[in-house]
Short mmCIF file of C-alpha atoms in Angstrom, two decimals:
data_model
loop_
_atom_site.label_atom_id
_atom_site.label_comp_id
_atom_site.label_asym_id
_atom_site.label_seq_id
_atom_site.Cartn_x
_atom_site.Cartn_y
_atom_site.Cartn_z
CA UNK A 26 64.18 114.11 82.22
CA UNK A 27 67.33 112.70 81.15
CA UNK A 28 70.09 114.41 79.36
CA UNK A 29 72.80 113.15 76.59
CA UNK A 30 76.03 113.95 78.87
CA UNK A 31 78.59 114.99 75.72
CA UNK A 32 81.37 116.78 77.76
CA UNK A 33 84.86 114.93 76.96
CA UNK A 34 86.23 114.29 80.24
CA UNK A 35 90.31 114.06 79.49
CA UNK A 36 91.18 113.08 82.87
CA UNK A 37 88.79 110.19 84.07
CA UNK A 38 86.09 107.91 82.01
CA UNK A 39 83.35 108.07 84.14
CA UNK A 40 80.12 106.57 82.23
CA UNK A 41 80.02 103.81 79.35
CA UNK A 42 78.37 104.19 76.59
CA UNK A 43 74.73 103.24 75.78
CA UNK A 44 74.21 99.83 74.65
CA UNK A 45 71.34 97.42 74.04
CA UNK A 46 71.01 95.95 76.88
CA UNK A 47 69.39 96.68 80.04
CA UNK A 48 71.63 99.19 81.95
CA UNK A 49 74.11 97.98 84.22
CA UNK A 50 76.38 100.78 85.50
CA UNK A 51 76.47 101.82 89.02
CA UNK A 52 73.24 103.19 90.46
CA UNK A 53 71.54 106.06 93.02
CA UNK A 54 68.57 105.72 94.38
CA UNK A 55 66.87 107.06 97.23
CA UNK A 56 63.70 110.00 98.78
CA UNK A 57 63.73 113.50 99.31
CA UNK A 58 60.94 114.33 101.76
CA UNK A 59 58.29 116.93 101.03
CA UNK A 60 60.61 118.59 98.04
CA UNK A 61 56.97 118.77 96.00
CA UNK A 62 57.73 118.87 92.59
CA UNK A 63 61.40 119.83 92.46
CA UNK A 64 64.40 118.16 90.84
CA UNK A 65 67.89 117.04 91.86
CA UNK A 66 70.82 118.13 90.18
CA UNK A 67 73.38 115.30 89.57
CA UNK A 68 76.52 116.16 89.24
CA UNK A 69 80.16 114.41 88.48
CA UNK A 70 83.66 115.90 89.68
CA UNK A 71 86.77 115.83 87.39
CA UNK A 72 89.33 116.73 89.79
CA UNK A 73 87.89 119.70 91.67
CA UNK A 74 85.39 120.35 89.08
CA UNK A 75 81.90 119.87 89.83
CA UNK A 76 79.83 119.35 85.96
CA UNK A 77 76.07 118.54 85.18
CA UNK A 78 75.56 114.63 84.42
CA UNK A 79 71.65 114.84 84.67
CA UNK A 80 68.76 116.16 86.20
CA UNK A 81 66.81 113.67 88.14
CA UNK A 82 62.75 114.10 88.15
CA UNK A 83 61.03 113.02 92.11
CA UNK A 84 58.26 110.95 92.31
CA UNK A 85 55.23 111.48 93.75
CA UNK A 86 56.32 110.13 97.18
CA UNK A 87 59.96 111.84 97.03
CA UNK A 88 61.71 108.86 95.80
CA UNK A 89 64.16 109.09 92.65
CA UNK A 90 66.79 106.72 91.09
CA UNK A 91 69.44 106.89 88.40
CA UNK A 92 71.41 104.61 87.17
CA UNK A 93 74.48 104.62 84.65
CA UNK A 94 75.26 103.02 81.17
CA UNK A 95 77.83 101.67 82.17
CA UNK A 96 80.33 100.51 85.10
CA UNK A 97 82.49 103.04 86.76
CA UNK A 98 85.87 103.17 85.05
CA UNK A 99 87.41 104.53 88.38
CA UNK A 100 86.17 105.17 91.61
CA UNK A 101 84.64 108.44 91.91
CA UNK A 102 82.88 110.85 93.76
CA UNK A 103 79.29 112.46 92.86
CA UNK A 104 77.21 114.77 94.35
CA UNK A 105 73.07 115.44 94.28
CA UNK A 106 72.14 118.81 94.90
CA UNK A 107 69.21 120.66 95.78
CA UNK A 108 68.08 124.47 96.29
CA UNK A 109 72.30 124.83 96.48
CA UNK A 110 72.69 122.15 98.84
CA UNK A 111 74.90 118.86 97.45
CA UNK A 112 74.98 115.48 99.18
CA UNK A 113 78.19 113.72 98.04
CA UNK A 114 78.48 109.90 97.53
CA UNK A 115 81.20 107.44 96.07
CA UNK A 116 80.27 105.04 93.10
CA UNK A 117 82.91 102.28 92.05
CA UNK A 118 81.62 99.72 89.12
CA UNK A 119 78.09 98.39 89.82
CA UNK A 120 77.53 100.48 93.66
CA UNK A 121 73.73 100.81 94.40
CA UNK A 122 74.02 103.59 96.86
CA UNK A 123 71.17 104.90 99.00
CA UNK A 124 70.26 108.37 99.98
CA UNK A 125 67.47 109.68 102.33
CA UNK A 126 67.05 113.13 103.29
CA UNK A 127 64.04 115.90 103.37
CA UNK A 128 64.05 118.84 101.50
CA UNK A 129 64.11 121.10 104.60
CA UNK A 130 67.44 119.93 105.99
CA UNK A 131 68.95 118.38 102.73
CA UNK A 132 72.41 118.25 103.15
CA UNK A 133 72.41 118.59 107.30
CA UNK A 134 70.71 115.81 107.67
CA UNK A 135 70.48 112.54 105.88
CA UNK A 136 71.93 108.98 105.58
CA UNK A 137 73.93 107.69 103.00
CA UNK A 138 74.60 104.06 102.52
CA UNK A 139 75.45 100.87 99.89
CA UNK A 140 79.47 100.92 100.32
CA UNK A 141 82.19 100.73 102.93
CA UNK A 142 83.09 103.85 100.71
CA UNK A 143 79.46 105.81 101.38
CA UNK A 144 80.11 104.88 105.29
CA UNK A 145 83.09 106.47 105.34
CA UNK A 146 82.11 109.34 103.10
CA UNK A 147 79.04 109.68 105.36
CA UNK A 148 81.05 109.70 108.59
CA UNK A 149 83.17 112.56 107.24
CA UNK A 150 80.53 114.48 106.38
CA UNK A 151 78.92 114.09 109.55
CA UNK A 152 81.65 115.29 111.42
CA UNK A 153 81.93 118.28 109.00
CA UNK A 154 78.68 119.16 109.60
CA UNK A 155 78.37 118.59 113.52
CA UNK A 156 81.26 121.46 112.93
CA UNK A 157 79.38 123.93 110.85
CA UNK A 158 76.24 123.78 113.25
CA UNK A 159 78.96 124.06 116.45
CA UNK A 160 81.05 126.83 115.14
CA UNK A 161 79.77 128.00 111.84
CA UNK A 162 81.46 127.79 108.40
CA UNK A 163 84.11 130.38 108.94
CA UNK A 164 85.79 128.22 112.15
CA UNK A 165 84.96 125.05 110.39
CA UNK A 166 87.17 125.99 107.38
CA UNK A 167 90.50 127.14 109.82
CA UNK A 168 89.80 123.77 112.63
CA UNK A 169 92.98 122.63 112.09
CA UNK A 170 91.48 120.07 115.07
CA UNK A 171 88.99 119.16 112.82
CA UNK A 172 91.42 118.38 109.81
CA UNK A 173 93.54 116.01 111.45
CA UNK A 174 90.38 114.14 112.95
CA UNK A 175 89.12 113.80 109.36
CA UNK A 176 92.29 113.31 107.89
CA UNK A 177 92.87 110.16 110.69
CA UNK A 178 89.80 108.93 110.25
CA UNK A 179 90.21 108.88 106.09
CA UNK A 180 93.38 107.29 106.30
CA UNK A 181 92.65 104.78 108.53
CA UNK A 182 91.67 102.08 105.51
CA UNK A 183 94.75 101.32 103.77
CA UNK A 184 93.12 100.02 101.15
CA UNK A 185 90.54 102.91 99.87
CA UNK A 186 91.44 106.11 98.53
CA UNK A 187 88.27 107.88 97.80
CA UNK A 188 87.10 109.16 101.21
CA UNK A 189 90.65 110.75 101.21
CA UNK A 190 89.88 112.51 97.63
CA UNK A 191 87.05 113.33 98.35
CA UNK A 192 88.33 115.32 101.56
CA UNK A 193 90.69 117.33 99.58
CA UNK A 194 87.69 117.59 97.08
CA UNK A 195 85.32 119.39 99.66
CA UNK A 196 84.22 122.78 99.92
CA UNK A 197 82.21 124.32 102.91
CA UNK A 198 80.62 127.55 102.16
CA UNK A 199 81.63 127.41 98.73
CA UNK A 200 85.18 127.85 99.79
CA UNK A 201 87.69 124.78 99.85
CA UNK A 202 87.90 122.72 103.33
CA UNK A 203 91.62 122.01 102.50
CA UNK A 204 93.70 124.70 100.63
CA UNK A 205 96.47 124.37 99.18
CA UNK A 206 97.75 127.50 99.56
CA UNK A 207 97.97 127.02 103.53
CA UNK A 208 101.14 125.01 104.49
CA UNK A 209 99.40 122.54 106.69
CA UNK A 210 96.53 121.62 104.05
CA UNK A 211 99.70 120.93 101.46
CA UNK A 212 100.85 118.61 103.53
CA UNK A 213 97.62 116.56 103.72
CA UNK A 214 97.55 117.52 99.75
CA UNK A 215 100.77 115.51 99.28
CA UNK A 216 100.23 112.72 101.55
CA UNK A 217 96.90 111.76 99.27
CA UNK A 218 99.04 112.47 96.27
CA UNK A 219 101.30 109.61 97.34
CA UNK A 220 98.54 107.51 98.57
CA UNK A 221 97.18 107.50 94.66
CA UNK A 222 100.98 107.20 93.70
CA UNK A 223 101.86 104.05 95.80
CA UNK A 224 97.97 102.26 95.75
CA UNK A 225 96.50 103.78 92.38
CA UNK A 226 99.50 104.21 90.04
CA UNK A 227 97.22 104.09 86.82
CA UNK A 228 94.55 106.72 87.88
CA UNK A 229 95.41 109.44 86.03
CA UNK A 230 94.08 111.41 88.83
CA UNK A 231 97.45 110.13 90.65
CA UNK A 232 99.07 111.89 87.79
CA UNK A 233 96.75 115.17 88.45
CA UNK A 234 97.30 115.09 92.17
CA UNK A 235 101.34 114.70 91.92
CA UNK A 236 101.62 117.83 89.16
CA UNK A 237 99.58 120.14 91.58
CA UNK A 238 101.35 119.05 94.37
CA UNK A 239 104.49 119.67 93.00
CA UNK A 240 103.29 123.25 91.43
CA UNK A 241 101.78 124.22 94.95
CA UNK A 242 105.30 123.59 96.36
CA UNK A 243 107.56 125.12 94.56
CA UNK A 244 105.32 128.39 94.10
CA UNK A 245 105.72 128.12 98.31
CA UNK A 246 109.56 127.61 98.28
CA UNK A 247 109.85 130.48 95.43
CA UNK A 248 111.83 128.29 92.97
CA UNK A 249 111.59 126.04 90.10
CA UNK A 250 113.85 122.92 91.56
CA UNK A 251 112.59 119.69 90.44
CA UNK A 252 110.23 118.80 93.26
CA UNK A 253 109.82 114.70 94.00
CA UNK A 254 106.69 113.32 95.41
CA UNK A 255 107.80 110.98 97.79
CA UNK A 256 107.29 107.16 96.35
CA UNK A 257 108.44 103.79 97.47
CA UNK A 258 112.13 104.54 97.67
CA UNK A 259 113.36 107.48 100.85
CA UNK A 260 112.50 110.74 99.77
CA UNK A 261 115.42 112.60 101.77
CA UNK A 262 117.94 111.71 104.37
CA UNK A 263 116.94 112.77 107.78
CA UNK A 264 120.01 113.64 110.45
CA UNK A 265 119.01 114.69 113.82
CA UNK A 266 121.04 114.49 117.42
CA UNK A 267 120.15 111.39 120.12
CA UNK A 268 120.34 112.03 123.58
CA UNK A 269 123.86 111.69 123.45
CA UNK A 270 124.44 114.57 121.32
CA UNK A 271 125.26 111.95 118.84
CA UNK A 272 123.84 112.75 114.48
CA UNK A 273 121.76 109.94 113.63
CA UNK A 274 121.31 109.40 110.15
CA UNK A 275 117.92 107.78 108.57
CA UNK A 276 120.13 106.58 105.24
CA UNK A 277 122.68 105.11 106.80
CA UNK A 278 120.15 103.10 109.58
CA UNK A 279 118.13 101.84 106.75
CA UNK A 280 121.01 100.76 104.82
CA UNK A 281 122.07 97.75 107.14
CA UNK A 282 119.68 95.23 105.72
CA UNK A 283 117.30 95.48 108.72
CA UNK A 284 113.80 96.05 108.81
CA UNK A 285 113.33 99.82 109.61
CA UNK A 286 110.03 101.56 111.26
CA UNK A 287 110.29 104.93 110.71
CA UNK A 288 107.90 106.67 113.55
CA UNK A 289 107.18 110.46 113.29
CA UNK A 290 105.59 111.37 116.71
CA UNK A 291 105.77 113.92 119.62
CA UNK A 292 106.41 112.99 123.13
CA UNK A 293 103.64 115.56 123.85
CA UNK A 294 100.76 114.19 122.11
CA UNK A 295 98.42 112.38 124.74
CA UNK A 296 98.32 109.58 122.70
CA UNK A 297 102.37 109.23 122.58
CA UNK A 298 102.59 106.99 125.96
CA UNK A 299 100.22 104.19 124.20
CA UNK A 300 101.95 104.66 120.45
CA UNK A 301 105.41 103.95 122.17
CA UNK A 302 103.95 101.25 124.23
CA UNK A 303 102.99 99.54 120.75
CA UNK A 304 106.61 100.22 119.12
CA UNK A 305 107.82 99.08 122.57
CA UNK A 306 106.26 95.35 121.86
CA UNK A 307 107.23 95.25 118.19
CA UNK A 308 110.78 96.10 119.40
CA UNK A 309 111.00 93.35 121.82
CA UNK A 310 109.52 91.04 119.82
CA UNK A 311 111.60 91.31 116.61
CA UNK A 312 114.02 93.18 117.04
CA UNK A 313 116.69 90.50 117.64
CA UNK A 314 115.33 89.22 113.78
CA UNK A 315 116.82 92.47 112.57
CA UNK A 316 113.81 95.00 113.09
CA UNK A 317 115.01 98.41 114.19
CA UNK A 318 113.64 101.60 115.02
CA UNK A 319 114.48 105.53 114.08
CA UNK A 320 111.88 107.97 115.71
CA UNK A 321 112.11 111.44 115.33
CA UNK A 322 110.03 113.25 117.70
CA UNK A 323 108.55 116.97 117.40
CA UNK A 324 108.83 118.54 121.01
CA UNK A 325 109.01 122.08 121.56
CA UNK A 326 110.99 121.40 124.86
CA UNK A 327 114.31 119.67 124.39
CA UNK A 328 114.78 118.72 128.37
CA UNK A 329 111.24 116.96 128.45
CA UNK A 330 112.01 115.44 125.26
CA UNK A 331 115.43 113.95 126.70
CA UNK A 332 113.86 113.07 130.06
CA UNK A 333 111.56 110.84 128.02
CA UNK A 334 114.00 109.49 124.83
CA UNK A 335 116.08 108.69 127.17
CA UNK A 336 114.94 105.21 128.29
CA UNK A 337 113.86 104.00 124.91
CA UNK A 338 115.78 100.96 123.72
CA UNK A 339 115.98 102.62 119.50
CA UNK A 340 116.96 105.39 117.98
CA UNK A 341 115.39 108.59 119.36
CA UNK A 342 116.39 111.89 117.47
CA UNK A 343 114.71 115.51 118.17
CA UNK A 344 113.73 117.69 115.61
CA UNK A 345 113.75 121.25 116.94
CA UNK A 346 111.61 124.19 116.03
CA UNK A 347 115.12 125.83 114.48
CA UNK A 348 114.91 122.53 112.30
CA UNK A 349 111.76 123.56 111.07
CA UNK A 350 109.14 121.18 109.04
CA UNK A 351 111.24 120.25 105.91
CA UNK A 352 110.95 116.45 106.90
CA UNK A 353 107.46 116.56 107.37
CA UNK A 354 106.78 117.95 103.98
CA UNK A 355 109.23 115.63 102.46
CA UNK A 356 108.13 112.99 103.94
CA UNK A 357 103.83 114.38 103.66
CA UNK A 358 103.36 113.97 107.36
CA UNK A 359 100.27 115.96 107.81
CA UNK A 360 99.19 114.25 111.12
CA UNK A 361 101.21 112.52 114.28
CA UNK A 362 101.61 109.67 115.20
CA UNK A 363 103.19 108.48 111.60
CA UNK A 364 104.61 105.33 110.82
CA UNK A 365 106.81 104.01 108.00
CA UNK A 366 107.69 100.69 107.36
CA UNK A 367 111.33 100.35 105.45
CA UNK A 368 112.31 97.33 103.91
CA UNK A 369 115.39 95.43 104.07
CA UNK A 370 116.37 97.61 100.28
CA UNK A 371 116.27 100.80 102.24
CA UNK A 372 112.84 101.63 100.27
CA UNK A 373 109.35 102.83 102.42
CA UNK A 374 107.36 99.62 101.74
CA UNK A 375 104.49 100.70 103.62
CA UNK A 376 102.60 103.69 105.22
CA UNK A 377 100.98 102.88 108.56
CA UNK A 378 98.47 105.34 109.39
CA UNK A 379 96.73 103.29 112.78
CA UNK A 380 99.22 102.20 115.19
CA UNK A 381 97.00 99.49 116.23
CA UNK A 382 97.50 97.74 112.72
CA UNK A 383 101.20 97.92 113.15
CA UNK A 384 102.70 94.67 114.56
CA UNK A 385 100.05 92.45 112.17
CA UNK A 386 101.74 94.98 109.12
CA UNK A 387 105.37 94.69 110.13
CA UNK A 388 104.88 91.03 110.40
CA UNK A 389 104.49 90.65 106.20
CA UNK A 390 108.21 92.14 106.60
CA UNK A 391 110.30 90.00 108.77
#
């Protein structure tokens, strides 16, 4: 049975209107196992809001299919539900996604697939739910190990942004997976907000993102300053000590006309050795064409930190806990290793979430 959807959507134009030709918007299809004669729920999402598109009559043998009026305007995110349970899935312009599940373990267990988008969507959601049937909801919803493996795994793809709004979309236990009312879930807040900013300028969910961002911020910091979300220029000056007991400025190393990577990192992450190692060969490399380096490193022990700044050939600066996490918020860090690529204006040109990507990345710069 299909409804008339009449709800004026400010924010995003999700479905065309009818015309007289066959349809030719994006499309769902798939089967829901022994679910006898019930119906799935779709649903849309305008910005955290979940509202009723249609309700979608199963066949016989499980199957169902729906398909739009039009093209997407935007990449979005949908959901089907059943008996409470949603299944969430990305549609961009004509997507034919495909969804299999069974009635009896709906949302725990199915397959999603049509998109590089549903992949990644699907490999999210796995993980989520690998964590719920671990450790239950409640530890699912405070793993701050889990959040930076989905977070690192979202922003891998430079070049998609709905996986990562659809993380800060989800809700486990009818409860939100990232809140923005915790410090560290900001953080990831904002870096998505600049994502949109920097990649998806004319999304007026960029818009939406920026403005809660912002208001989330300031109601932390108790004041009404103007707050900035970070874009292509530096969002704040960072000065730190080197080993030397020398301030190292970030403004005045990007203003010499060099190409600047700007790593955030900790000498105690396991994974620090193998980032450096990478920076190491970029360094040698280039750095006689006027590539340089400013790392600022988050270790709670200064000596260890010095032992191992010490023999790096760029600038190495420590950011104590008395220093707090100001640059990481300015700068939406909500994982390490981060990378930032300045350019030779003193502006962030890129975002470099995979370390492995670097050198090909920094080479579009030199």
């Amino acid at each position: 049975m299909k409804h008339t959807f009449l709800a004026a959507i400010s924010a995003i134009a999700l479905l065309g209107g009818a015309c007289s030709q066959a349809p030719t918007g994006w499309s769902v299809s798939g089967t829901v196992a022994h679910a006898d004669s019930a119906a799935l729920v779709l649903e849309g999402c305008n910005n955290g809001h979940w509202y009723v598109i249609d309700t979608l009559d199963l066949a016989s043998d499980g199957s169902f299919e729906y398909t739009a009026d039009a093209p997407a305007a935007y990449p979005d995110i949908m959901r089907i539900s059943l008996n409470g349970q949603s299944i969430y899935f990305p549609v961009d312009s004509i997507d034919n996604v495909q969804i299999s599940t069974n009635a009896a373990e709906f949302a725990a267990n199915y397959t999603l697939a049509g998109s590089a988008d549903a992949a990644a969507i699907y490999s999210l959601d796995s993980l989520i739910n690998q964590s719920i049937a671990a450790v239950g909801v409640d530890s699912t919803l405070v793993s701050a190990t889990l959040k930076y493996q989905l977070f690192t795994t979202a922003f891998a793809n430079q070049q998609s942004v709905m996986p990562l709004y659809y993380l800060i979309n989800r809700t486990v236990g009818q409860k939100p997976l990232f809140d923005i009312n915790n410090q560290a879930d900001l953080r990831l807040y904002g870096a998505v907000a600049q994502r949109f900013n920097i990649t998806r300028p004319d999304d007026p969910r960029a818009a939406f993102m920026a403005q809660t961002y912002k208001q989330a911020l300031a109601a932390r910091s108790n004041t009404t300053t103007e707050i900035a979300l970070p874009t292509a220029s530096l969002p704040a000056d960072i000065v730190r000590y080197d080993v030397n007991g020398n301030k190292r400025s970030l403004v005045e190393a990007a203003s010499k006309g060099n190409i600047l990577i700007l790593s955030f990192t900790s000498y105690q992450l396991e994974s620090s050795p193998a980032y450096n190692a990478i920076l190491n060969t970029i360094w040698e490399k280039h750095h006689a064409a006027g590539l340089d380096i400013y790392q600022i490193a988050f270790d709670t022990d200064e000596s260890m930190w010095k032992i191992r700044a010490k023999s790096l050939p760029w600038t190495a600066v420590w950011n104590s806990t008395t220093d707090g996490d100001a640059v990481l918020l300015n700068y939406n860090v909500g994982a390490l290793p981060m990378t930032f690529i300045i350019d030779r204006s003193g502006s962030i040109a890129e975002r470099v979430v995979d370390p492995t990507t670097l050198e090909t990345t920094i080479a579009k710069y030199l």
